Short mmCIF file of C-alpha atoms and ligand atoms in Angstrom, two decimals:
data_model
loop_
_atom_site.label_atom_id
_atom_site.label_comp_id
_atom_site.label_asym_id
_atom_site.label_seq_id
_atom_site.Cartn_x
_atom_site.Cartn_y
_atom_site.Cartn_z
CA MET X 1 -66.33 87.28 -86.13
CA ILE X 2 -62.60 86.68 -86.20
CA LYS X 3 -61.21 84.66 -89.09
CA VAL X 4 -57.73 83.17 -89.11
CA VAL X 5 -56.41 82.67 -92.61
CA LYS X 6 -53.56 80.36 -93.48
CA PHE X 7 -51.99 80.45 -96.93
CA GLY X 8 -50.09 77.45 -98.27
CA GLY X 9 -46.81 77.61 -100.18
CA SER X 10 -48.31 77.63 -103.67
CA SER X 11 -50.53 80.56 -102.64
CA LEU X 12 -47.42 82.57 -101.80
CA ALA X 13 -44.94 81.31 -104.37
CA SER X 14 -44.66 84.58 -106.34
CA ALA X 15 -45.62 88.25 -106.18
CA GLU X 16 -48.66 87.47 -108.30
CA GLN X 17 -49.83 84.82 -105.85
CA PHE X 18 -49.07 87.11 -102.90
CA ALA X 19 -51.26 89.77 -104.45
CA LYS X 20 -54.15 87.31 -104.70
CA ALA X 21 -53.68 86.41 -101.03
CA GLY X 22 -53.56 90.12 -100.16
CA ASP X 23 -56.83 90.75 -102.00
CA ILE X 24 -58.45 87.89 -100.13
CA VAL X 25 -57.39 89.24 -96.73
CA ARG X 26 -58.39 92.81 -97.56
CA SER X 27 -61.79 91.83 -98.92
CA ASP X 28 -63.02 90.77 -95.48
CA GLU X 29 -62.45 92.84 -92.31
CA ASP X 30 -62.89 89.69 -90.22
CA ARG X 31 -59.67 88.23 -91.61
CA LYS X 32 -57.52 89.51 -88.79
CA TYR X 33 -54.76 86.96 -88.35
CA VAL X 34 -52.72 85.59 -91.21
CA VAL X 35 -50.48 82.52 -91.10
CA PRO X 36 -48.19 82.18 -94.13
CA SER X 37 -46.20 79.17 -95.33
CA ALA X 38 -42.87 79.56 -97.09
CA PRO X 39 -42.93 80.18 -100.87
CA GLY X 40 -43.78 76.94 -102.64
CA LYS X 41 -43.26 75.85 -106.24
CA ARG X 42 -44.16 78.24 -109.06
CA ASN X 43 -44.20 75.39 -111.56
CA ASP X 44 -43.42 71.66 -111.70
CA LYS X 45 -39.68 72.20 -112.10
CA ASP X 46 -39.39 74.76 -109.33
CA SER X 47 -38.26 74.08 -105.73
CA LYS X 48 -39.95 74.89 -102.45
CA VAL X 49 -37.97 77.42 -100.42
CA THR X 50 -38.17 75.06 -97.40
CA ASP X 51 -36.34 72.38 -99.41
CA MET X 52 -33.78 74.93 -100.60
CA LEU X 53 -33.10 75.91 -96.98
CA TYR X 54 -32.65 72.29 -95.91
CA ASP X 55 -30.23 71.76 -98.81
CA CYS X 56 -28.30 74.88 -97.93
CA TYR X 57 -27.98 73.84 -94.30
CA ARG X 58 -26.75 70.38 -95.24
CA ALA X 59 -24.28 71.81 -97.73
CA ALA X 60 -22.92 74.08 -94.99
CA SER X 61 -22.55 71.07 -92.69
CA ARG X 62 -20.31 69.51 -95.36
CA GLN X 63 -18.26 72.73 -95.29
CA GLU X 64 -19.39 73.55 -98.83
CA ASP X 65 -19.66 77.10 -100.07
CA ILE X 66 -23.35 78.07 -99.77
CA ARG X 67 -23.13 81.51 -101.35
CA ILE X 68 -24.72 80.52 -104.65
CA SER X 69 -27.50 78.44 -103.15
CA PHE X 70 -28.26 81.05 -100.49
CA ASN X 71 -28.37 83.75 -103.16
CA ARG X 72 -31.05 81.76 -104.94
CA ILE X 73 -33.16 81.85 -101.80
CA LYS X 74 -32.62 85.60 -101.44
CA GLU X 75 -33.62 86.00 -105.07
CA ARG X 76 -36.94 84.26 -104.45
CA TYR X 77 -37.80 86.74 -101.72
CA ASN X 78 -36.43 89.81 -103.48
CA THR X 79 -38.46 88.98 -106.59
CA ILE X 80 -41.60 88.87 -104.46
CA ILE X 81 -40.75 92.12 -102.66
CA ASN X 82 -40.02 93.93 -105.94
CA GLY X 83 -43.01 92.42 -107.70
CA LEU X 84 -45.26 93.77 -104.97
CA GLY X 85 -43.56 97.19 -105.15
CA LEU X 86 -42.69 97.10 -101.46
CA LYS X 87 -40.10 99.34 -99.86
CA LEU X 88 -38.77 96.59 -97.67
CA SER X 89 -35.24 95.40 -97.32
CA LEU X 90 -34.48 92.04 -95.79
CA GLU X 91 -30.70 92.41 -96.25
CA GLU X 92 -29.95 92.45 -92.52
CA GLU X 93 -32.11 89.35 -92.02
CA TYR X 94 -30.36 87.54 -94.88
CA LYS X 95 -26.95 88.30 -93.41
CA LYS X 96 -27.95 86.96 -90.04
CA ILE X 97 -29.52 83.82 -91.51
CA GLU X 98 -26.55 83.07 -93.77
CA LYS X 99 -24.20 83.37 -90.81
CA ASN X 100 -26.41 81.12 -88.69
CA LEU X 101 -26.54 78.52 -91.46
CA LYS X 102 -22.75 78.53 -91.61
CA ASP X 103 -22.58 78.33 -87.81
CA GLN X 104 -24.93 75.33 -87.99
CA ILE X 105 -27.29 76.51 -85.28
CA GLY X 106 -29.92 73.94 -86.22
CA GLU X 107 -31.72 72.34 -89.15
CA ASP X 108 -35.13 73.34 -87.82
CA TYR X 109 -33.94 76.92 -87.55
CA ALA X 110 -32.84 76.79 -91.19
CA ALA X 111 -36.16 75.38 -92.40
CA SER X 112 -38.20 77.84 -90.36
CA ARG X 113 -36.66 80.87 -92.04
CA GLY X 114 -38.82 80.21 -95.09
CA GLU X 115 -41.96 81.06 -93.13
CA TYR X 116 -40.22 83.75 -91.07
CA LEU X 117 -39.17 85.78 -94.12
CA ASN X 118 -42.48 85.28 -95.87
CA GLY X 119 -44.19 86.49 -92.69
CA LYS X 120 -42.09 89.66 -92.76
CA ILE X 121 -43.12 90.33 -96.35
CA MET X 122 -46.78 89.55 -95.71
CA ALA X 123 -46.87 91.85 -92.66
CA ALA X 124 -45.31 94.70 -94.65
CA TYR X 125 -47.64 94.10 -97.59
CA LEU X 126 -50.80 94.07 -95.50
CA GLY X 127 -49.68 96.68 -92.97
CA PHE X 128 -50.27 94.12 -90.18
CA GLU X 129 -48.15 93.59 -87.09
CA PHE X 130 -45.53 90.79 -87.30
CA ILE X 131 -45.52 88.31 -84.42
CA ASP X 132 -42.57 85.91 -84.40
CA ALA X 133 -43.92 82.39 -83.86
CA ALA X 134 -40.86 81.64 -81.67
CA GLU X 135 -42.29 84.00 -79.04
CA VAL X 136 -45.76 82.49 -78.90
CA ILE X 137 -45.56 78.80 -79.88
CA PHE X 138 -43.78 76.48 -77.47
CA PHE X 139 -42.36 72.99 -77.29
CA ASP X 140 -40.90 71.15 -74.29
CA GLU X 141 -37.27 69.97 -74.18
CA LYS X 142 -38.27 66.71 -75.86
CA GLY X 143 -39.86 68.61 -78.71
CA HIS X 144 -43.49 67.97 -77.78
CA PHE X 145 -45.87 70.79 -78.49
CA LEU X 146 -47.03 72.60 -75.32
CA SER X 147 -50.62 73.43 -76.04
CA ASP X 148 -51.68 75.07 -72.74
CA LYS X 149 -48.68 77.35 -72.43
CA THR X 150 -48.93 78.29 -76.10
CA ASN X 151 -52.62 79.04 -75.85
CA LYS X 152 -52.15 81.26 -72.81
CA VAL X 153 -49.27 83.30 -74.19
CA LEU X 154 -50.63 83.50 -77.73
CA LYS X 155 -54.09 84.55 -76.60
CA LYS X 156 -52.64 87.42 -74.59
CA ARG X 157 -50.37 88.48 -77.44
CA LEU X 158 -53.21 88.44 -79.97
CA HIS X 159 -55.32 90.59 -77.67
CA SER X 160 -52.76 93.34 -78.05
CA ALA X 161 -52.59 93.04 -81.85
CA GLU X 162 -55.67 93.98 -83.80
CA LYS X 163 -54.32 92.49 -87.02
CA ALA X 164 -51.22 90.37 -87.26
CA VAL X 165 -49.14 87.94 -89.29
CA ILE X 166 -47.79 84.89 -87.48
CA PRO X 167 -45.47 82.70 -89.61
CA GLY X 168 -46.40 79.03 -89.77
CA PHE X 169 -44.45 75.82 -89.15
CA TYR X 170 -42.29 76.67 -86.11
CA GLY X 171 -42.04 77.67 -82.48
CA SER X 172 -39.33 77.44 -79.85
CA LEU X 173 -37.88 75.03 -77.29
CA PRO X 174 -37.42 76.07 -73.63
CA ASP X 175 -33.86 77.27 -74.37
CA GLY X 176 -35.10 79.47 -77.21
CA THR X 177 -33.87 77.20 -80.03
CA ILE X 178 -36.18 77.02 -83.02
CA LYS X 179 -38.23 73.84 -83.44
CA THR X 180 -40.51 73.05 -86.37
CA PHE X 181 -43.57 70.85 -86.67
CA SER X 182 -43.38 68.05 -89.22
CA ARG X 183 -43.56 68.94 -92.92
CA GLY X 184 -46.73 70.75 -93.91
CA GLY X 185 -46.95 72.02 -90.34
CA SER X 186 -48.13 75.55 -91.12
CA ASP X 187 -51.61 74.02 -91.13
CA ILE X 188 -51.07 73.23 -87.45
CA THR X 189 -49.95 76.79 -86.67
CA GLY X 190 -53.11 78.11 -88.32
CA SER X 191 -55.21 75.87 -86.16
CA ILE X 192 -53.36 76.88 -82.97
CA VAL X 193 -53.78 80.57 -83.81
CA ALA X 194 -57.49 80.07 -84.55
CA LYS X 195 -57.96 78.47 -81.16
CA ALA X 196 -56.06 81.20 -79.28
CA ALA X 197 -57.90 83.95 -81.18
CA GLU X 198 -61.22 82.23 -80.39
CA ALA X 199 -61.91 82.56 -84.09
CA GLY X 200 -65.26 81.79 -85.64
CA MET X 201 -63.56 80.30 -88.69
CA TYR X 202 -60.18 78.91 -89.69
CA GLU X 203 -59.71 79.43 -93.42
CA ASN X 204 -57.04 77.30 -95.02
CA TRP X 205 -56.21 78.68 -98.48
CA THR X 206 -54.54 76.31 -100.89
CA ASP X 207 -54.51 75.51 -104.61
CA VAL X 208 -57.57 73.26 -104.82
CA SER X 209 -61.20 74.07 -104.17
CA GLY X 210 -61.41 71.83 -101.13
CA CYS X 211 -61.81 68.09 -100.79
CA MET X 212 -63.21 66.05 -103.65
CA VAL X 213 -65.56 63.09 -103.42
CA ALA X 214 -62.86 60.91 -105.01
CA ASP X 215 -59.25 61.16 -106.10
CA PRO X 216 -59.01 63.31 -109.27
CA ARG X 217 -56.27 61.01 -110.57
CA ILE X 218 -58.90 58.27 -110.81
CA ILE X 219 -62.13 60.21 -111.42
CA LYS X 220 -62.01 63.06 -113.90
CA ASN X 221 -63.34 66.28 -112.37
CA PRO X 222 -64.83 64.73 -109.27
CA LYS X 223 -67.51 66.67 -107.42
CA PRO X 224 -66.34 68.78 -104.49
CA ILE X 225 -67.36 67.97 -100.93
CA ARG X 226 -69.19 71.00 -99.52
CA VAL X 227 -69.42 69.93 -95.88
CA VAL X 228 -67.56 67.13 -94.14
CA THR X 229 -67.40 66.27 -90.45
CA TYR X 230 -64.10 65.84 -88.64
CA ARG X 231 -64.83 62.14 -88.21
CA GLU X 232 -65.55 61.63 -91.88
CA LEU X 233 -62.41 63.50 -92.78
CA ARG X 234 -60.35 61.31 -90.44
CA GLU X 235 -61.69 58.21 -92.17
CA LEU X 236 -60.93 59.65 -95.57
CA SER X 237 -57.47 60.94 -94.75
CA TYR X 238 -56.48 57.73 -93.07
CA MET X 239 -57.20 56.12 -96.41
CA GLY X 240 -54.95 58.52 -98.24
CA ALA X 241 -57.05 61.58 -99.08
CA SER X 242 -54.99 64.52 -97.89
CA VAL X 243 -55.84 68.20 -97.86
CA LEU X 244 -54.67 69.13 -94.43
CA HIS X 245 -51.92 68.12 -92.01
CA GLU X 246 -53.50 65.48 -89.76
CA ASP X 247 -52.54 67.25 -86.54
CA ALA X 248 -54.19 70.47 -87.68
CA ILE X 249 -57.60 69.16 -86.78
CA PHE X 250 -57.17 68.74 -83.04
CA PRO X 251 -56.78 72.32 -81.71
CA VAL X 252 -59.79 73.68 -83.61
CA ARG X 253 -61.90 70.58 -83.22
CA LYS X 254 -61.73 70.84 -79.44
CA ALA X 255 -62.67 74.49 -79.63
CA GLY X 256 -65.55 73.87 -82.05
CA ILE X 257 -64.07 76.08 -84.78
CA PRO X 258 -64.90 75.03 -88.36
CA ILE X 259 -62.20 74.85 -91.01
CA ASN X 260 -62.88 76.12 -94.49
CA ILE X 261 -60.57 74.82 -97.22
CA ARG X 262 -60.47 77.45 -99.98
CA ASN X 263 -58.72 77.98 -103.30
CA THR X 264 -56.54 81.11 -103.62
CA ASN X 265 -56.81 80.83 -107.41
CA CYS X 266 -60.59 80.62 -107.29
CA PRO X 267 -61.72 82.61 -104.25
CA GLU X 268 -65.36 82.61 -105.33
CA ALA X 269 -65.63 78.84 -104.85
CA PRO X 270 -67.07 78.03 -101.41
CA GLY X 271 -64.57 75.20 -100.85
CA THR X 272 -65.05 72.54 -98.20
CA LEU X 273 -66.28 73.23 -94.70
CA ILE X 274 -64.99 70.85 -92.03
CA VAL X 275 -67.23 70.81 -88.97
CA GLU X 276 -67.80 68.91 -85.74
CA SER X 277 -71.35 67.98 -86.65
CA THR X 278 -73.96 69.25 -89.06
CA CYS X 279 -77.55 68.86 -90.08
CA HIS X 280 -76.53 69.83 -93.62
CA VAL X 281 -77.93 66.99 -95.68
CA PRO X 282 -75.20 65.65 -97.91
CA GLU X 283 -75.85 65.95 -101.61
CA TYR X 284 -75.15 62.27 -102.14
CA THR X 285 -75.55 59.27 -99.87
CA ILE X 286 -71.80 59.11 -99.56
CA THR X 287 -69.47 61.95 -98.64
CA GLY X 288 -66.30 60.55 -100.12
CA ILE X 289 -64.35 57.55 -101.33
CA ALA X 290 -60.69 56.95 -100.58
CA GLY X 291 -58.42 53.97 -100.58
CA LYS X 292 -54.97 52.49 -100.56
CA LYS X 293 -53.26 49.63 -102.31
CA GLY X 294 -50.74 47.18 -100.94
CA PHE X 295 -52.30 45.11 -98.19
CA VAL X 296 -52.00 41.47 -97.17
CA ALA X 297 -54.82 39.46 -95.62
CA VAL X 298 -53.67 36.92 -93.07
CA ASN X 299 -56.46 34.36 -92.72
CA ILE X 300 -56.51 32.35 -89.54
CA ASP X 301 -58.95 29.42 -89.35
CA LYS X 302 -59.67 27.24 -86.34
CA ASP X 303 -62.72 25.25 -85.40
CA MET X 304 -64.47 26.57 -82.30
CA MET X 305 -62.33 29.69 -82.37
CA ASN X 306 -65.21 31.74 -81.03
CA SER X 307 -65.39 29.85 -77.77
CA GLU X 308 -61.67 29.86 -77.10
CA VAL X 309 -61.06 32.58 -74.54
CA GLY X 310 -58.10 34.80 -75.44
CA PHE X 311 -57.76 33.58 -79.03
CA CYS X 312 -57.82 37.05 -80.60
CA ARG X 313 -55.36 38.40 -78.07
CA LYS X 314 -52.89 35.63 -78.84
CA ALA X 315 -53.23 36.15 -82.58
CA LEU X 316 -52.72 39.87 -82.27
CA GLN X 317 -49.73 39.37 -80.03
CA ALA X 318 -47.84 37.80 -82.93
CA PHE X 319 -48.27 41.06 -84.84
CA GLU X 320 -47.55 43.29 -81.88
CA ASP X 321 -44.36 41.44 -80.99
CA ASN X 322 -43.14 42.09 -84.52
CA ARG X 323 -44.25 45.72 -84.39
CA ILE X 324 -46.73 45.40 -87.22
CA SER X 325 -49.79 47.61 -87.02
CA ILE X 326 -53.14 46.19 -87.99
CA GLU X 327 -55.42 47.95 -90.43
CA HIS X 328 -58.60 45.88 -90.26
CA MET X 329 -59.82 42.71 -88.70
CA PRO X 330 -63.02 41.23 -90.06
CA SER X 331 -63.94 37.93 -88.47
CA GLY X 332 -66.29 34.98 -88.80
CA ILE X 333 -67.30 32.29 -86.37
CA ASP X 334 -64.26 30.11 -87.00
CA THR X 335 -62.04 32.53 -88.88
CA MET X 336 -60.38 35.82 -88.39
CA THR X 337 -58.58 37.85 -91.00
CA VAL X 338 -55.97 40.42 -90.21
CA PHE X 339 -55.18 43.08 -92.78
CA VAL X 340 -51.69 44.54 -92.64
CA GLN X 341 -49.55 46.65 -94.94
CA GLN X 342 -47.67 44.44 -97.36
CA GLU X 343 -44.48 46.47 -97.31
CA GLU X 344 -44.17 46.31 -93.52
CA PHE X 345 -45.25 42.69 -93.33
CA MET X 346 -43.10 41.15 -96.02
CA GLY X 347 -39.77 41.18 -94.21
CA LYS X 348 -41.28 39.56 -91.11
CA GLU X 349 -43.71 37.21 -92.81
CA GLN X 350 -42.31 33.81 -91.79
CA GLN X 351 -41.53 34.97 -88.28
CA ILE X 352 -45.12 36.07 -87.78
CA LEU X 353 -46.56 32.90 -89.25
CA SER X 354 -44.48 30.68 -87.01
CA GLU X 355 -45.48 32.74 -83.97
CA LEU X 356 -49.12 32.46 -84.96
CA HIS X 357 -48.72 28.71 -85.14
CA LYS X 358 -47.11 28.60 -81.74
CA LEU X 359 -49.55 30.93 -80.03
CA CYS X 360 -52.88 30.03 -81.67
CA LYS X 361 -52.47 26.52 -83.03
CA PRO X 362 -54.73 27.28 -86.00
CA ASP X 363 -56.18 24.63 -88.34
CA THR X 364 -55.05 26.61 -91.35
CA LEU X 365 -53.18 29.81 -91.97
CA ASP X 366 -53.06 31.40 -95.36
CA LEU X 367 -52.01 34.64 -96.91
CA GLU X 368 -53.40 36.71 -99.72
CA GLY X 369 -51.35 39.64 -100.91
CA ASP X 370 -51.75 42.51 -103.39
CA LEU X 371 -55.04 43.68 -101.98
CA ALA X 372 -56.45 47.18 -101.84
CA LEU X 373 -58.77 48.68 -99.25
CA ILE X 374 -61.42 51.21 -100.18
CA ALA X 375 -63.34 53.26 -97.64
CA VAL X 376 -66.76 54.52 -98.63
CA VAL X 377 -67.48 57.22 -96.08
CA GLY X 378 -70.65 59.13 -95.36
CA ARG X 379 -72.66 60.35 -92.41
CA GLY X 380 -75.71 60.02 -94.69
CA MET X 381 -75.38 56.25 -94.87
CA ARG X 382 -76.96 55.75 -91.47
CA GLU X 383 -80.23 57.18 -92.69
CA ALA X 384 -80.21 55.63 -96.14
CA ARG X 385 -81.58 52.18 -96.75
CA GLY X 386 -79.85 49.81 -99.10
CA THR X 387 -76.51 51.61 -99.35
CA ALA X 388 -74.58 48.37 -99.05
CA GLY X 389 -76.90 46.67 -101.55
CA ARG X 390 -76.27 49.34 -104.16
CA LEU X 391 -72.58 49.38 -103.46
CA PHE X 392 -72.13 45.66 -103.96
CA SER X 393 -74.38 45.37 -106.95
CA ALA X 394 -72.39 48.18 -108.60
CA LEU X 395 -69.20 46.27 -107.94
CA ALA X 396 -70.71 43.03 -109.21
CA HIS X 397 -71.80 44.77 -112.41
CA ALA X 398 -68.27 46.03 -112.86
CA ASN X 399 -67.06 42.45 -112.49
CA ILE X 400 -65.18 43.14 -109.32
CA ASN X 401 -64.69 40.44 -106.77
CA VAL X 402 -65.07 41.79 -103.24
CA LYS X 403 -62.62 40.03 -100.94
CA MET X 404 -63.60 41.65 -97.67
CA ILE X 405 -66.34 43.79 -96.19
CA ASP X 406 -66.18 45.68 -92.93
CA GLN X 407 -68.81 48.13 -91.78
CA GLY X 408 -67.93 50.08 -88.66
CA SER X 409 -70.63 50.14 -85.99
CA SER X 410 -70.92 53.90 -86.39
CA GLU X 411 -72.25 53.26 -89.91
CA LEU X 412 -70.02 56.07 -91.02
CA ASN X 413 -68.06 53.92 -93.42
CA ILE X 414 -67.95 50.67 -95.29
CA ILE X 415 -64.51 49.27 -95.99
CA ILE X 416 -64.12 46.84 -98.82
CA GLY X 417 -61.11 44.85 -99.90
CA VAL X 418 -60.47 44.18 -103.59
CA ARG X 419 -57.49 43.06 -105.63
CA ASN X 420 -54.93 45.83 -106.29
CA GLY X 421 -55.67 45.49 -110.00
CA ASP X 422 -59.38 46.22 -109.42
CA PHE X 423 -58.75 49.28 -107.27
CA GLU X 424 -59.37 52.04 -109.81
CA ASN X 425 -62.34 50.31 -111.42
CA ALA X 426 -63.94 49.71 -108.06
CA ILE X 427 -63.66 53.40 -107.19
CA ARG X 428 -65.13 54.34 -110.56
CA ALA X 429 -68.04 51.96 -110.08
CA ILE X 430 -68.79 53.31 -106.60
CA TYR X 431 -68.51 56.92 -107.75
CA ASP X 432 -70.79 56.21 -110.67
CA ILE X 433 -73.56 54.66 -108.68
CA PHE X 434 -73.64 57.18 -105.83
CA VAL X 435 -72.61 60.40 -107.50
CA GLU X 436 -73.20 60.23 -111.24
CA THR X 437 -76.47 58.33 -111.11
CA ARG X 438 -77.25 59.53 -107.57
CA LEU X 439 -78.89 56.32 -106.57
N1 LIG J 1 -42.94 75.06 -95.49
C1 LIG J 1 -43.14 73.88 -94.73
C2 LIG J 1 -43.10 72.66 -95.64
O1 LIG J 1 -42.80 72.78 -96.81
C3 LIG J 1 -44.37 73.92 -93.90
C4 LIG J 1 -45.64 74.16 -94.67
O2 LIG J 1 -45.64 74.54 -95.82
O3 LIG J 1 -46.71 73.96 -94.08
O4 LIG J 1 -43.32 71.58 -95.19
#
């Protein structure tokens, strides 16, 4: 089996971390292709090299002297090289990069050098071939990723390299200029490489042991999620749980390659396996809980609404015309409620209300702000009886007023709306009932 392993910035922030990553790669012959990020933070006060490169580029654009700030970047790499005892000099590379920063050849180019240099070090450290991502990952002139071309060229290139390092985060435009993905984009590179290599596994090494059932800032030491499906993960990440760049899922998902989130600082932990589908019975009825604060409910009431053809379309038009995206839309026979993000909505509030009046002629329109949405996600819910019953009685016991309930037809999730102030307690109550007491 071929494994593609991607290491995040914190896994490569120092020589010590690099050595851990090296041990991980060497301990399994299947780990043939390595995708590194740029060095991340070594501690809370430290900076990510990517941010340092952006700063340097912007300073150069203001005609400032970048010698000191560029030296700091060089220092980060030289400390890693020396700490690993490598006989590698990147002096020529540094010279070229510094000149290009001064010549302002592109912000994306500047940012990408973090991964590029780390890739050079990783390749030397492992004794693997170095493949420049600019030669195998392509974007069109508008900056859209070209998946077919990339897959074709990359597949061929990987065939000729038994073991290789491909830096994350960037590729090239048709004219050869460097283009990066959005921030955190090395995850996407890993996924693209896994697809082209026809890998059996895409390992994504980071600094946590995978996804947790709930946010550790709310639940102390939450249980890890062992297996999660892509669809469950989408539901959870849409609600704010993030372990992976969103776009990293698509290339491997289509190819049926599982992703394993692992912890570089705790390689013995199995981490979280993200799969297309599974018969692995989840440990608890629910797979995970995630949520977000800051929503407004726009309640629209009108007698006989259900028999008025086109009513929903007209109501939604008021939001669309004002470019407001809709989060949820529970409805009753004579009412519909539209949940939107408070921050987006606030500036356009009166405009939207007056349009709703004009378009829908409602009996009443009212708003309720400062609401939070919580998604309780789990493929196991379909099989379990009484999930909703337990959920709501737990919330009632915790004295939490549920303002909205929405269960998708897939029975993969139940979304509930509560007051912002009840958000944390609601998550605790749900976690308690399903995970701690395992009801
Ligand atoms: N180094 C880039 C960033 O900081 C990409 C990545 O780490 O995935 O966003």
